[in-house]
Amino acid sequence: MDSPIIKTPRQLLFTQTRQIGYVAVMCLAVILLWKFADINKNAVFVGENGPIETAQTAVLLLATLSLGIQACGNRIYRPLLLLLGSLTLAAAIREQDAFLEHAIPGISWYFCWVFPIAAIINIIRLRRNSLPSFIAFLRSNSFNMMITAAIIIIPIAQLLGHRSFLADLINNPAVNTGHLRRIIEEPIELLGYLQILLATLEFHIEQWLDRH
């Protein structure tokens, strides 16, 4: 039940190597975004249902799949993993809001809240068994990575991607703050979602280490 504890220099080296690897993946993603923006010298690639938003959805669905696979094979952490998976699935659905507003008028993407609510009800029902796994998760590297992702996605991406904030900051009516907002917000959100995917992989590794 406990999260993996570093006991030897070899384990410490393995942990630090993984962290450096995650940083390298994030840096590579930034370089690819930069190159992609250089090739597509316009704001279309960050528009609704554009390539960046499609990549966001794909990364979130991969994270959901990763968490779902772990939930199937890990009875102890299953309620927690289902909750995390429901949140990444809800975020993936939310990213398709433009499509869903036309496909399901009046409901749009809001039905996605059904999944986290069901997961929370399940956790409440199994709260005695769920609490130890939550405590162990709070001590894990994967939790720290998810907290970092939340900071990237919510305060940073949403603040820098807020049209009113940009309008006040730039104070130039000639600048299209709507396009600028998406150019800033969407790539940052994609990096945050990638961090979540990496955190699910880290959880895989932590659980493997805990069993061996």
PDB file of C-alpha atoms in Angstrom:
ATOM      1  CA  MET A   1       0.000   0.000   0.000  1.00  0.00           C
ATOM      2  CA  ASP A   2       2.830   2.394   0.755  1.00  0.00           C
ATOM      3  CA  SER A   3       4.331   4.406  -2.048  1.00  0.00           C
ATOM      4  CA  PRO A   4       7.828   3.319  -3.124  1.00  0.00           C
ATOM      5  CA  ILE A   5      10.503   4.536  -0.708  1.00  0.00           C
ATOM      6  CA  ILE A   6      13.992   5.222  -2.005  1.00  0.00           C
ATOM      7  CA  LYS A   7      16.324   3.004   0.016  1.00  0.00           C
ATOM      8  CA  THR A   8      19.505   2.747  -2.049  1.00  0.00           C
ATOM      9  CA  PRO A   9      21.657   5.033  -4.239  1.00  0.00           C
ATOM     10  CA  ARG A  10      20.639   2.893  -7.213  1.00  0.00           C
ATOM     11  CA  GLN A  11      16.944   3.580  -6.580  1.00  0.00           C
ATOM     12  CA  LEU A  12      17.709   7.280  -6.156  1.00  0.00           C
ATOM     13  CA  LEU A  13      19.588   7.307  -9.466  1.00  0.00           C
ATOM     14  CA  PHE A  14      16.697   5.509 -11.204  1.00  0.00           C
ATOM     15  CA  THR A  15      14.200   8.040  -9.797  1.00  0.00           C
ATOM     16  CA  GLN A  16      16.283  11.040 -10.854  1.00  0.00           C
ATOM     17  CA  THR A  17      16.862   9.529 -14.297  1.00  0.00           C
ATOM     18  CA  ARG A  18      13.099   9.219 -14.782  1.00  0.00           C
ATOM     19  CA  GLN A  19      12.579  12.820 -13.721  1.00  0.00           C
ATOM     20  CA  ILE A  20      15.228  14.006 -16.185  1.00  0.00           C
ATOM     21  CA  GLY A  21      13.541  11.908 -18.853  1.00  0.00           C
ATOM     22  CA  TYR A  22      10.191  13.579 -18.173  1.00  0.00           C
ATOM     23  CA  VAL A  23      11.801  17.009 -18.441  1.00  0.00           C
ATOM     24  CA  ALA A  24      13.372  15.950 -21.748  1.00  0.00           C
ATOM     25  CA  VAL A  25       9.963  14.860 -23.069  1.00  0.00           C
ATOM     26  CA  MET A  26       8.446  18.225 -22.087  1.00  0.00           C
ATOM     27  CA  CYS A  27      11.331  20.099 -23.753  1.00  0.00           C
ATOM     28  CA  LEU A  28      10.897  18.009 -26.897  1.00  0.00           C
ATOM     29  CA  ALA A  29       7.185  18.859 -26.900  1.00  0.00           C
ATOM     30  CA  VAL A  30       8.021  22.578 -26.685  1.00  0.00           C
ATOM     31  CA  ILE A  31      10.451  22.267 -29.610  1.00  0.00           C
ATOM     32  CA  LEU A  32       7.844  20.417 -31.689  1.00  0.00           C
ATOM     33  CA  LEU A  33       5.232  23.077 -30.899  1.00  0.00           C
ATOM     34  CA  TRP A  34       7.699  25.764 -31.913  1.00  0.00           C
ATOM     35  CA  LYS A  35       8.484  24.031 -35.208  1.00  0.00           C
ATOM     36  CA  PHE A  36       4.797  23.398 -35.844  1.00  0.00           C
ATOM     37  CA  ALA A  37       4.019  27.067 -35.266  1.00  0.00           C
ATOM     38  CA  ASP A  38       6.852  28.042 -37.610  1.00  0.00           C
ATOM     39  CA  ILE A  39       5.406  25.841 -40.362  1.00  0.00           C
ATOM     40  CA  ASN A  40       1.830  27.059 -39.774  1.00  0.00           C
ATOM     41  CA  LYS A  41       2.391  30.805 -39.611  1.00  0.00           C
ATOM     42  CA  ASN A  42      -1.159  31.583 -38.545  1.00  0.00           C
ATOM     43  CA  ALA A  43      -3.516  31.085 -35.617  1.00  0.00           C
ATOM     44  CA  VAL A  44      -5.560  28.345 -37.309  1.00  0.00           C
ATOM     45  CA  PHE A  45      -3.553  25.541 -35.715  1.00  0.00           C
ATOM     46  CA  VAL A  46      -4.774  26.609 -32.260  1.00  0.00           C
ATOM     47  CA  GLY A  47      -8.395  27.150 -33.328  1.00  0.00           C
ATOM     48  CA  GLU A  48     -11.433  25.112 -32.359  1.00  0.00           C
ATOM     49  CA  ASN A  49     -10.975  21.489 -33.498  1.00  0.00           C
ATOM     50  CA  GLY A  50      -7.540  22.434 -34.822  1.00  0.00           C
ATOM     51  CA  PRO A  51      -4.392  20.299 -34.591  1.00  0.00           C
ATOM     52  CA  ILE A  52      -3.431  21.493 -31.094  1.00  0.00           C
ATOM     53  CA  GLU A  53      -6.886  20.832 -29.677  1.00  0.00           C
ATOM     54  CA  THR A  54      -6.923  17.417 -31.358  1.00  0.00           C
ATOM     55  CA  ALA A  55      -3.536  16.667 -29.782  1.00  0.00           C
ATOM     56  CA  GLN A  56      -4.906  17.752 -26.384  1.00  0.00           C
ATOM     57  CA  THR A  57      -7.812  15.327 -26.716  1.00  0.00           C
ATOM     58  CA  ALA A  58      -5.515  12.507 -27.834  1.00  0.00           C
ATOM     59  CA  VAL A  59      -3.137  13.013 -24.884  1.00  0.00           C
ATOM     60  CA  LEU A  60      -6.029  13.107 -22.415  1.00  0.00           C
ATOM     61  CA  LEU A  61      -7.550   9.941 -23.886  1.00  0.00           C
ATOM     62  CA  LEU A  62      -4.170   8.206 -23.621  1.00  0.00           C
ATOM     63  CA  ALA A  63      -3.984   9.261 -19.969  1.00  0.00           C
ATOM     64  CA  THR A  64      -7.514   7.940 -19.438  1.00  0.00           C
ATOM     65  CA  LEU A  65      -6.561   4.647 -21.077  1.00  0.00           C
ATOM     66  CA  SER A  66      -3.415   4.396 -18.946  1.00  0.00           C
ATOM     67  CA  LEU A  67      -5.395   4.989 -15.750  1.00  0.00           C
ATOM     68  CA  GLY A  68      -8.113   2.567 -16.858  1.00  0.00           C
ATOM     69  CA  ILE A  69      -5.587  -0.207 -17.494  1.00  0.00           C
ATOM     70  CA  GLN A  70      -4.086   0.361 -14.060  1.00  0.00           C
ATOM     71  CA  ALA A  71      -7.525   0.365 -12.438  1.00  0.00           C
ATOM     72  CA  CYS A  72      -8.318  -3.031 -13.964  1.00  0.00           C
ATOM     73  CA  GLY A  73      -5.193  -4.583 -12.476  1.00  0.00           C
ATOM     74  CA  ASN A  74      -4.936  -2.738  -9.168  1.00  0.00           C
ATOM     75  CA  ARG A  75      -7.834  -3.417  -6.814  1.00  0.00           C
ATOM     76  CA  ILE A  76      -6.403  -1.377  -3.928  1.00  0.00           C
ATOM     77  CA  TYR A  77      -5.982   1.829  -5.947  1.00  0.00           C
ATOM     78  CA  ARG A  78      -8.989   1.226  -8.209  1.00  0.00           C
ATOM     79  CA  PRO A  79     -11.354   3.893  -6.749  1.00  0.00           C
ATOM     80  CA  LEU A  80      -8.601   6.528  -6.925  1.00  0.00           C
ATOM     81  CA  LEU A  81      -7.588   5.549 -10.455  1.00  0.00           C
ATOM     82  CA  LEU A  82     -11.204   5.614 -11.613  1.00  0.00           C
ATOM     83  CA  LEU A  83     -11.559   9.137 -10.196  1.00  0.00           C
ATOM     84  CA  LEU A  84      -8.407  10.347 -11.950  1.00  0.00           C
ATOM     85  CA  GLY A  85      -9.477   8.617 -15.162  1.00  0.00           C
ATOM     86  CA  SER A  86     -12.925  10.203 -14.969  1.00  0.00           C
ATOM     87  CA  LEU A  87     -11.310  13.647 -14.679  1.00  0.00           C
ATOM     88  CA  THR A  88      -9.034  13.140 -17.687  1.00  0.00           C
ATOM     89  CA  LEU A  89     -11.987  11.760 -19.680  1.00  0.00           C
ATOM     90  CA  ALA A  90     -14.103  14.764 -18.705  1.00  0.00           C
ATOM     91  CA  ALA A  91     -11.289  17.101 -19.758  1.00  0.00           C
ATOM     92  CA  ALA A  92     -11.010  15.294 -23.120  1.00  0.00           C
ATOM     93  CA  ILE A  93     -14.741  15.719 -23.699  1.00  0.00           C
ATOM     94  CA  ARG A  94     -14.519  19.374 -22.655  1.00  0.00           C
ATOM     95  CA  GLU A  95     -11.860  19.991 -25.298  1.00  0.00           C
ATOM     96  CA  GLN A  96     -14.432  18.991 -27.945  1.00  0.00           C
ATOM     97  CA  ASP A  97     -16.941  21.614 -26.799  1.00  0.00           C
ATOM     98  CA  ALA A  98     -17.235  23.288 -30.218  1.00  0.00           C
ATOM     99  CA  PHE A  99     -18.225  19.996 -31.868  1.00  0.00           C
ATOM    100  CA  LEU A 100     -20.531  18.889 -29.040  1.00  0.00           C
ATOM    101  CA  GLU A 101     -22.398  22.212 -28.949  1.00  0.00           C
ATOM    102  CA  HIS A 102     -23.602  21.435 -32.484  1.00  0.00           C
ATOM    103  CA  ALA A 103     -23.898  17.661 -32.072  1.00  0.00           C
ATOM    104  CA  ILE A 104     -25.847  17.762 -28.783  1.00  0.00           C
ATOM    105  CA  PRO A 105     -27.560  21.164 -28.530  1.00  0.00           C
ATOM    106  CA  GLY A 106     -28.509  22.142 -25.007  1.00  0.00           C
ATOM    107  CA  ILE A 107     -26.353  19.457 -23.428  1.00  0.00           C
ATOM    108  CA  SER A 108     -23.040  19.981 -25.202  1.00  0.00           C
ATOM    109  CA  TRP A 109     -20.025  18.828 -23.188  1.00  0.00           C
ATOM    110  CA  TYR A 110     -21.715  19.199 -19.777  1.00  0.00           C
ATOM    111  CA  PHE A 111     -22.649  15.514 -19.624  1.00  0.00           C
ATOM    112  CA  CYS A 112     -18.964  14.779 -18.954  1.00  0.00           C
ATOM    113  CA  TRP A 113     -19.505  15.649 -15.262  1.00  0.00           C
ATOM    114  CA  VAL A 114     -21.420  12.366 -14.920  1.00  0.00           C
ATOM    115  CA  PHE A 115     -18.121  10.457 -14.848  1.00  0.00           C
ATOM    116  CA  PRO A 116     -16.382  12.325 -11.998  1.00  0.00           C
ATOM    117  CA  ILE A 117     -19.618  12.398  -9.972  1.00  0.00           C
ATOM    118  CA  ALA A 118     -20.000   8.620 -10.348  1.00  0.00           C
ATOM    119  CA  ALA A 119     -16.342   8.135  -9.349  1.00  0.00           C
ATOM    120  CA  ILE A 120     -16.769  10.345  -6.271  1.00  0.00           C
ATOM    121  CA  ILE A 121     -19.890   8.415  -5.229  1.00  0.00           C
ATOM    122  CA  ASN A 122     -17.913   5.188  -5.606  1.00  0.00           C
ATOM    123  CA  ILE A 123     -15.114   6.567  -3.413  1.00  0.00           C
ATOM    124  CA  ILE A 124     -17.583   7.652  -0.733  1.00  0.00           C
ATOM    125  CA  ARG A 125     -19.139   4.196  -0.818  1.00  0.00           C
ATOM    126  CA  LEU A 126     -15.730   2.567  -0.399  1.00  0.00           C
ATOM    127  CA  ARG A 127     -14.188   5.296   1.759  1.00  0.00           C
ATOM    128  CA  ARG A 128     -12.766   2.942   4.395  1.00  0.00           C
ATOM    129  CA  ASN A 129     -10.774   1.031   1.797  1.00  0.00           C
ATOM    130  CA  SER A 130      -9.994   4.104  -0.319  1.00  0.00           C
ATOM    131  CA  LEU A 131      -8.416   6.310   2.355  1.00  0.00           C
ATOM    132  CA  PRO A 132      -5.109   4.370   2.713  1.00  0.00           C
ATOM    133  CA  SER A 133      -4.569   4.407  -1.057  1.00  0.00           C
ATOM    134  CA  PHE A 134      -5.214   8.165  -1.158  1.00  0.00           C
ATOM    135  CA  ILE A 135      -2.655   8.747   1.591  1.00  0.00           C
ATOM    136  CA  ALA A 136      -0.075   6.615  -0.218  1.00  0.00           C
ATOM    137  CA  PHE A 137      -0.756   8.460  -3.490  1.00  0.00           C
ATOM    138  CA  LEU A 138      -0.198  11.837  -1.795  1.00  0.00           C
ATOM    139  CA  ARG A 139       3.370  10.732  -0.996  1.00  0.00           C
ATOM    140  CA  SER A 140       4.156   9.630  -4.550  1.00  0.00           C
ATOM    141  CA  ASN A 141       6.105  11.304  -7.347  1.00  0.00           C
ATOM    142  CA  SER A 142       3.130  10.845  -9.679  1.00  0.00           C
ATOM    143  CA  PHE A 143       0.954  12.990  -7.387  1.00  0.00           C
ATOM    144  CA  ASN A 144       3.571  15.762  -7.398  1.00  0.00           C
ATOM    145  CA  MET A 145       3.655  15.609 -11.185  1.00  0.00           C
ATOM    146  CA  MET A 146      -0.137  15.901 -11.389  1.00  0.00           C
ATOM    147  CA  ILE A 147      -0.100  18.901  -9.047  1.00  0.00           C
ATOM    148  CA  THR A 148       2.475  20.533 -11.328  1.00  0.00           C
ATOM    149  CA  ALA A 149       0.220  19.793 -14.315  1.00  0.00           C
ATOM    150  CA  ALA A 150      -2.732  21.388 -12.515  1.00  0.00           C
ATOM    151  CA  ILE A 151      -0.668  24.534 -11.933  1.00  0.00           C
ATOM    152  CA  ILE A 152       0.233  24.641 -15.626  1.00  0.00           C
ATOM    153  CA  ILE A 153      -3.325  24.052 -16.856  1.00  0.00           C
ATOM    154  CA  ILE A 154      -5.388  26.135 -14.440  1.00  0.00           C
ATOM    155  CA  PRO A 155      -3.623  29.265 -13.127  1.00  0.00           C
ATOM    156  CA  ILE A 156      -1.003  29.709 -15.860  1.00  0.00           C
ATOM    157  CA  ALA A 157      -2.864  28.700 -19.040  1.00  0.00           C
ATOM    158  CA  GLN A 158      -6.180  30.183 -17.965  1.00  0.00           C
ATOM    159  CA  LEU A 159      -4.694  33.457 -16.726  1.00  0.00           C
ATOM    160  CA  LEU A 160      -2.466  34.024 -19.745  1.00  0.00           C
ATOM    161  CA  GLY A 161      -5.262  32.829 -22.016  1.00  0.00           C
ATOM    162  CA  HIS A 162      -7.884  35.171 -20.548  1.00  0.00           C
ATOM    163  CA  ARG A 163      -8.958  37.710 -23.150  1.00  0.00           C
ATOM    164  CA  SER A 164      -9.677  40.530 -20.686  1.00  0.00           C
ATOM    165  CA  PHE A 165      -6.312  40.026 -19.005  1.00  0.00           C
ATOM    166  CA  LEU A 166      -4.493  40.179 -22.342  1.00  0.00           C
ATOM    167  CA  ALA A 167      -6.486  43.225 -23.454  1.00  0.00           C
ATOM    168  CA  ASP A 168      -5.549  45.084 -20.268  1.00  0.00           C
ATOM    169  CA  LEU A 169      -1.949  43.913 -20.484  1.00  0.00           C
ATOM    170  CA  ILE A 170      -1.404  44.817 -24.142  1.00  0.00           C
ATOM    171  CA  ASN A 171      -3.690  47.874 -24.199  1.00  0.00           C
ATOM    172  CA  ASN A 172      -3.608  47.904 -27.980  1.00  0.00           C
ATOM    173  CA  PRO A 173      -6.978  47.703 -29.808  1.00  0.00           C
ATOM    174  CA  ALA A 174      -5.192  46.753 -33.027  1.00  0.00           C
ATOM    175  CA  VAL A 175      -4.192  43.398 -31.565  1.00  0.00           C
ATOM    176  CA  ASN A 176      -6.673  40.537 -31.985  1.00  0.00           C
ATOM    177  CA  THR A 177      -6.711  39.323 -28.376  1.00  0.00           C
ATOM    178  CA  GLY A 178      -9.031  36.429 -29.272  1.00  0.00           C
ATOM    179  CA  HIS A 179      -6.405  34.861 -31.551  1.00  0.00           C
ATOM    180  CA  LEU A 180      -3.603  35.767 -29.189  1.00  0.00           C
ATOM    181  CA  ARG A 181      -5.476  34.168 -26.291  1.00  0.00           C
ATOM    182  CA  ARG A 182      -5.706  30.826 -28.070  1.00  0.00           C
ATOM    183  CA  ILE A 183      -2.103  30.987 -29.276  1.00  0.00           C
ATOM    184  CA  ILE A 184      -0.978  31.287 -25.654  1.00  0.00           C
ATOM    185  CA  GLU A 185      -3.557  29.126 -23.896  1.00  0.00           C
ATOM    186  CA  GLU A 186      -3.783  26.044 -26.124  1.00  0.00           C
ATOM    187  CA  PRO A 187      -0.068  25.073 -26.291  1.00  0.00           C
ATOM    188  CA  ILE A 188       0.329  25.604 -22.534  1.00  0.00           C
ATOM    189  CA  GLU A 189      -2.704  23.414 -21.864  1.00  0.00           C
ATOM    190  CA  LEU A 190      -1.263  20.733 -24.154  1.00  0.00           C
ATOM    191  CA  LEU A 191       1.964  20.731 -22.115  1.00  0.00           C
ATOM    192  CA  GLY A 192      -0.073  20.389 -18.920  1.00  0.00           C
ATOM    193  CA  TYR A 193      -2.006  17.433 -20.343  1.00  0.00           C
ATOM    194  CA  LEU A 194       1.267  15.834 -21.429  1.00  0.00           C
ATOM    195  CA  GLN A 195       2.502  16.195 -17.853  1.00  0.00           C
ATOM    196  CA  ILE A 196      -0.596  14.322 -16.659  1.00  0.00           C
ATOM    197  CA  LEU A 197       0.106  11.511 -19.138  1.00  0.00           C
ATOM    198  CA  LEU A 198       3.689  11.287 -17.869  1.00  0.00           C
ATOM    199  CA  ALA A 199       2.370  11.195 -14.298  1.00  0.00           C
ATOM    200  CA  THR A 200       0.232   8.153 -15.139  1.00  0.00           C
ATOM    201  CA  LEU A 201       3.322   6.433 -16.530  1.00  0.00           C
ATOM    202  CA  GLU A 202       5.206   7.329 -13.349  1.00  0.00           C
ATOM    203  CA  PHE A 203       2.419   5.736 -11.328  1.00  0.00           C
ATOM    204  CA  HIS A 204       2.853   2.549 -13.396  1.00  0.00           C
ATOM    205  CA  ILE A 205       6.567   2.518 -12.551  1.00  0.00           C
ATOM    206  CA  GLU A 206       5.985   3.256  -8.859  1.00  0.00           C
ATOM    207  CA  GLN A 207       3.558   0.379  -8.545  1.00  0.00           C
ATOM    208  CA  TRP A 208       5.956  -1.949 -10.364  1.00  0.00           C
ATOM    209  CA  LEU A 209       8.739  -0.955  -7.972  1.00  0.00           C
ATOM    210  CA  ASP A 210       6.439  -1.501  -5.022  1.00  0.00           C
ATOM    211  CA  ARG A 211       5.837  -5.105  -6.134  1.00  0.00           C
ATOM    212  CA  HIS A 212       9.487  -5.976  -6.798  1.00  0.00           C
TER     213      HIS A 212
END
